Short mmCIF file of C-alpha atoms and ligand atoms in Angstrom, two decimals:
data_model
loop_
_atom_site.label_atom_id
_atom_site.label_comp_id
_atom_site.label_asym_id
_atom_site.label_seq_id
_atom_site.Cartn_x
_atom_site.Cartn_y
_atom_site.Cartn_z
CA MET A 565 1.19 6.25 3.07
CA PRO A 566 -0.26 3.49 0.89
CA GLY A 567 -1.32 1.74 4.11
CA ASP A 568 -3.72 4.55 5.02
CA ARG A 569 -6.48 3.04 2.82
CA LEU A 570 -6.32 -0.01 5.06
CA GLU A 571 -6.96 2.12 8.16
CA GLY A 572 -4.68 -0.09 10.24
CA LEU A 573 -6.14 -3.40 9.08
CA ASN A 574 -3.58 -6.21 9.40
CA LEU A 575 -2.54 -8.13 6.28
CA TYR A 576 -2.18 -11.90 6.70
CA LEU A 577 -0.20 -13.71 4.01
CA ILE A 578 -1.21 -17.37 3.64
CA GLY A 579 -0.03 -20.07 1.26
CA MET A 580 2.21 -23.10 0.97
CA MET A 581 5.78 -23.41 2.25
CA GLY A 582 8.00 -21.57 -0.17
CA ALA A 583 5.24 -19.34 -1.58
CA GLY A 584 7.20 -16.26 -0.51
CA LYS A 585 5.09 -15.15 2.48
CA THR A 586 8.14 -14.14 4.53
CA THR A 587 9.99 -12.54 1.61
CA VAL A 588 7.05 -10.67 0.10
CA GLY A 589 5.71 -9.79 3.55
CA GLN A 590 8.83 -7.85 4.48
CA GLU A 591 8.67 -5.80 1.27
CA LEU A 592 4.94 -5.26 1.64
CA ALA A 593 5.33 -3.96 5.21
CA THR A 594 7.97 -1.47 4.08
CA ARG A 595 5.73 -0.20 1.27
CA LEU A 596 2.73 0.14 3.60
CA GLY A 597 4.58 1.71 6.52
CA TYR A 598 3.52 -1.34 8.56
CA ARG A 599 5.49 -3.52 10.97
CA PHE A 600 6.36 -7.03 9.76
CA PHE A 601 6.07 -10.25 11.75
CA ASP A 602 6.68 -13.83 10.70
CA SER A 603 4.69 -16.16 12.93
CA ASP A 604 7.37 -18.87 12.72
CA MET A 605 10.05 -16.41 13.83
CA VAL A 606 7.88 -15.31 16.77
CA ILE A 607 7.37 -18.98 17.70
CA GLU A 608 11.11 -19.63 17.58
CA GLN A 609 11.88 -16.51 19.63
CA SER A 610 9.22 -17.26 22.26
CA THR A 611 10.08 -20.95 22.66
CA GLY A 612 13.83 -20.72 22.19
CA GLN A 613 13.51 -23.67 19.80
CA SER A 614 13.61 -23.96 16.01
CA ILE A 615 10.49 -25.15 14.21
CA THR A 616 12.30 -28.39 13.47
CA GLU A 617 13.16 -28.87 17.16
CA ILE A 618 9.55 -28.25 18.20
CA PHE A 619 8.31 -30.84 15.71
CA ALA A 620 10.97 -33.32 16.85
CA THR A 621 10.57 -32.86 20.62
CA SER A 622 6.87 -32.01 21.03
CA GLY A 623 5.22 -33.03 17.76
CA GLU A 624 3.08 -31.21 15.20
CA ALA A 625 0.00 -30.94 17.44
CA ALA A 626 1.97 -28.99 20.03
CA PHE A 627 3.39 -26.80 17.28
CA ARG A 628 -0.13 -26.03 16.01
CA GLN A 629 -1.20 -25.04 19.52
CA ILE A 630 1.72 -22.62 19.88
CA GLU A 631 1.04 -21.33 16.36
CA SER A 632 -2.55 -20.43 17.31
CA GLN A 633 -1.42 -18.71 20.51
CA VAL A 634 1.09 -16.61 18.57
CA LEU A 635 -1.52 -15.72 15.95
CA ALA A 636 -3.96 -14.63 18.68
CA GLU A 637 -1.27 -12.38 20.18
CA LEU A 638 -0.34 -10.82 16.84
CA ALA A 639 -4.01 -10.29 15.94
CA SER A 640 -4.38 -7.97 18.94
CA TYR A 641 -2.21 -5.35 17.21
CA THR A 642 -2.86 -3.23 14.12
CA ARG A 643 -0.81 -2.05 11.16
CA LEU A 644 0.99 -5.38 10.80
CA VAL A 645 1.90 -7.52 7.82
CA ILE A 646 2.00 -11.08 9.16
CA ALA A 647 3.64 -13.89 7.22
CA THR A 648 1.92 -17.00 8.57
CA GLY A 649 3.19 -20.57 8.44
CA GLY A 650 1.77 -22.65 5.61
CA GLY A 651 -0.42 -24.72 7.95
CA ILE A 652 -2.16 -21.79 9.68
CA VAL A 653 -5.33 -22.53 7.68
CA LEU A 654 -5.70 -26.01 9.16
CA GLN A 655 -7.24 -24.95 12.45
CA GLN A 656 -10.73 -23.47 12.37
CA MET A 657 -9.99 -21.28 15.39
CA ASN A 658 -7.20 -19.51 13.50
CA TRP A 659 -9.71 -18.18 10.97
CA SER A 660 -11.43 -16.11 13.67
CA TYR A 661 -8.17 -14.18 14.00
CA LEU A 662 -7.32 -14.09 10.30
CA ARG A 663 -10.78 -12.71 9.47
CA HIS A 664 -10.08 -9.56 11.50
CA GLY A 665 -7.57 -8.61 8.81
CA LEU A 666 -7.18 -8.90 5.07
CA ILE A 667 -6.15 -12.42 4.03
CA VAL A 668 -3.92 -12.71 0.97
CA TRP A 669 -3.17 -16.12 -0.59
CA LEU A 670 0.17 -16.32 -2.41
CA ASP A 671 -0.55 -19.14 -4.85
CA VAL A 672 2.64 -20.49 -6.44
CA PRO A 673 2.93 -23.57 -8.71
CA VAL A 674 4.26 -26.69 -6.95
CA ASP A 675 7.23 -26.95 -9.32
CA ALA A 676 8.39 -23.50 -8.26
CA LEU A 677 7.81 -24.31 -4.57
CA TYR A 678 9.93 -27.42 -4.96
CA ASP A 679 12.71 -25.57 -6.81
CA ARG A 680 12.87 -23.02 -4.00
CA LEU A 681 12.80 -25.54 -1.15
CA LYS A 682 14.70 -28.58 -2.46
CA THR A 683 17.88 -27.64 -0.57
CA ASP A 684 16.08 -26.16 2.45
CA SER A 685 16.15 -28.32 5.60
CA SER A 686 14.19 -25.89 7.79
CA ARG A 687 10.77 -27.33 6.94
CA PRO A 688 10.29 -30.55 8.96
CA LEU A 689 7.29 -31.64 6.88
CA LEU A 690 9.50 -31.77 3.80
CA GLN A 691 12.19 -34.01 5.33
CA GLN A 692 10.68 -36.92 3.45
CA ALA A 693 11.82 -39.27 0.68
CA ASP A 694 9.81 -37.38 -1.97
CA PRO A 695 9.39 -33.73 -0.88
CA LYS A 696 7.81 -32.72 -4.20
CA HIS A 697 5.08 -35.32 -3.72
CA THR A 698 4.62 -34.07 -0.16
CA LEU A 699 4.14 -30.50 -1.45
CA GLU A 700 1.58 -31.74 -4.00
CA THR A 701 -0.30 -33.72 -1.33
CA LEU A 702 -0.34 -30.84 1.16
CA LEU A 703 -1.53 -28.39 -1.47
CA ASN A 704 -4.34 -30.75 -2.52
CA GLN A 705 -5.40 -31.05 1.12
CA ARG A 706 -5.26 -27.29 1.78
CA GLN A 707 -6.32 -25.74 -1.54
CA SER A 708 -9.97 -25.27 -0.48
CA LEU A 709 -8.82 -23.62 2.76
CA TYR A 710 -6.39 -21.21 1.07
CA ALA A 711 -9.20 -20.37 -1.36
CA GLN A 712 -11.12 -18.75 1.52
CA ALA A 713 -8.67 -15.83 1.41
CA ASP A 714 -9.95 -12.33 0.61
CA LEU A 715 -7.40 -11.94 -2.17
CA HIS A 716 -6.09 -14.81 -4.34
CA VAL A 717 -2.76 -13.90 -5.97
CA ARG A 718 -1.72 -16.37 -8.68
CA ILE A 719 2.04 -15.97 -8.93
CA GLY A 720 4.12 -16.67 -12.04
CA VAL A 721 7.39 -18.53 -11.60
CA ARG A 722 9.40 -15.52 -12.79
CA GLU A 723 7.60 -12.84 -10.78
CA THR A 724 9.88 -11.02 -8.34
CA PRO A 725 8.83 -10.13 -4.78
CA GLU A 726 8.69 -6.48 -5.88
CA GLN A 727 6.33 -7.26 -8.76
CA ILE A 728 4.14 -9.37 -6.46
CA CYS A 729 3.95 -6.48 -4.00
CA ASP A 730 2.91 -4.17 -6.83
CA ARG A 731 0.05 -6.51 -7.75
CA ILE A 732 -1.10 -6.97 -4.16
CA LEU A 733 -1.17 -3.19 -3.53
CA GLN A 734 -3.08 -2.65 -6.78
CA SER A 735 -5.61 -5.34 -5.85
CA ILE A 736 -6.27 -4.39 -2.21
CA PRO A 737 -8.77 -1.57 -2.89
CA GLY A 738 -10.94 -4.01 -4.85
CA VAL A 739 -11.25 -6.45 -1.95
CA LEU A 740 -11.49 -4.10 1.03
CA LYS A 741 -14.68 -4.92 2.90
CA PRO A 742 -17.05 -1.94 2.73
CA LYS A 743 -17.30 -0.14 6.03
CA LEU A 744 -20.74 -0.56 7.56
CA GLU A 745 -22.19 2.93 7.33
CA PRO A 746 -24.37 3.91 10.30
CA PRO A 747 -28.10 4.00 9.34
CA SER A 748 -29.02 7.44 7.97
CA GLU A 749 -31.31 9.57 10.16
CA GLU A 750 -34.79 9.35 8.59
N1 ADP X 1796 9.15 -14.26 -5.92
C1 ADP X 1796 10.17 -15.09 -5.65
N2 ADP X 1796 10.98 -15.51 -6.65
C2 ADP X 1796 11.99 -16.36 -6.40
N3 ADP X 1796 12.31 -16.86 -5.18
C3 ADP X 1796 11.51 -16.46 -4.15
C4 ADP X 1796 10.42 -15.58 -4.31
N4 ADP X 1796 9.84 -15.37 -3.10
C5 ADP X 1796 10.54 -16.12 -2.22
N5 ADP X 1796 11.56 -16.76 -2.83
C6 ADP X 1796 12.53 -17.66 -2.21
O1 ADP X 1796 11.82 -18.84 -1.86
C7 ADP X 1796 12.25 -19.32 -0.57
C8 ADP X 1796 11.06 -19.34 0.38
O2 ADP X 1796 10.65 -17.98 0.58
P1 ADP X 1796 9.87 -17.61 1.94
O3 ADP X 1796 9.60 -16.16 1.90
O4 ADP X 1796 10.59 -18.19 3.12
O5 ADP X 1796 8.51 -18.43 1.74
P2 ADP X 1796 7.41 -18.86 2.84
O6 ADP X 1796 7.55 -17.94 4.02
O7 ADP X 1796 6.11 -18.73 2.13
O8 ADP X 1796 7.74 -20.28 3.19
C9 ADP X 1796 13.36 -18.39 -0.12
O9 ADP X 1796 14.62 -18.95 -0.48
C10 ADP X 1796 13.11 -17.12 -0.92
O10 ADP X 1796 14.31 -16.39 -1.16
O1 S3P X 1797 3.06 -25.79 5.79
C1 S3P X 1797 3.26 -26.07 7.01
O2 S3P X 1797 2.54 -26.86 7.67
C2 S3P X 1797 4.41 -25.40 7.70
C3 S3P X 1797 5.00 -24.30 7.11
C4 S3P X 1797 6.16 -23.60 7.74
O3 S3P X 1797 6.14 -22.19 7.47
P1 S3P X 1797 6.43 -21.60 5.99
O4 S3P X 1797 5.15 -21.70 5.22
O5 S3P X 1797 6.89 -20.20 6.20
O6 S3P X 1797 7.50 -22.49 5.39
C5 S3P X 1797 6.18 -23.80 9.24
O7 S3P X 1797 5.11 -23.13 9.85
C6 S3P X 1797 6.11 -25.29 9.55
O8 S3P X 1797 7.25 -25.91 8.98
C7 S3P X 1797 4.84 -25.92 9.01
MG1 MG X 1798 7.79 -18.28 6.00
#
């Protein structure tokens, strides 16, 4: 299986809302023979609330706390593709979990993000007067964090999830961290 090169290492997809982390992640998991998890879906299943309800009833800080707890739980498994929520990079503690796997940044132009999300009401942070401006502002704030990924995938507006998977799988060998070989017996 293509996933054998990874030797069970989890893949964490990071990037802005609408970048395709959930969509591409499902396809990637199938190709790798991995299990797929979407951290938002796990949050909704474990709390019995939608992301929007959590934001509305408990606030973003509480959501971020739950998000970190879910990430910590998922990070204890292997052979997973995990589609994270776009704000996973905001908390330093999350990086200690992400770093145990291979971090892939799906980098999509803001115009394309907006086109994909303009009729989507499931992202509470976008329920603003000018959602495109909100996307631009969030990306500016987070760009340097996303850039800490192991693999930066710049995605064209016409690229399909299948084509993006092809590119990720082709690029993984070049970014796999070398295994620390035990010191040779002198
Ligand atoms: N490569 C793509 N081309 C066109 N539309 C896409 C692509 N990837 C995802 N989408 C669409 O964009 C929206 C957001 O995708 P999703 O996977 O939920 O992104 P994320 O999890 O990063 O927020 C969905 O409607 C999805 O069908
Ligand atoms: O960018 C963000 O802060 C968020 C992105 C969302 O996930 P997606 O990136 O899957 O939309 C979800 O976690 C929440 O609405 C917050
Ligand atoms: Mg998602």
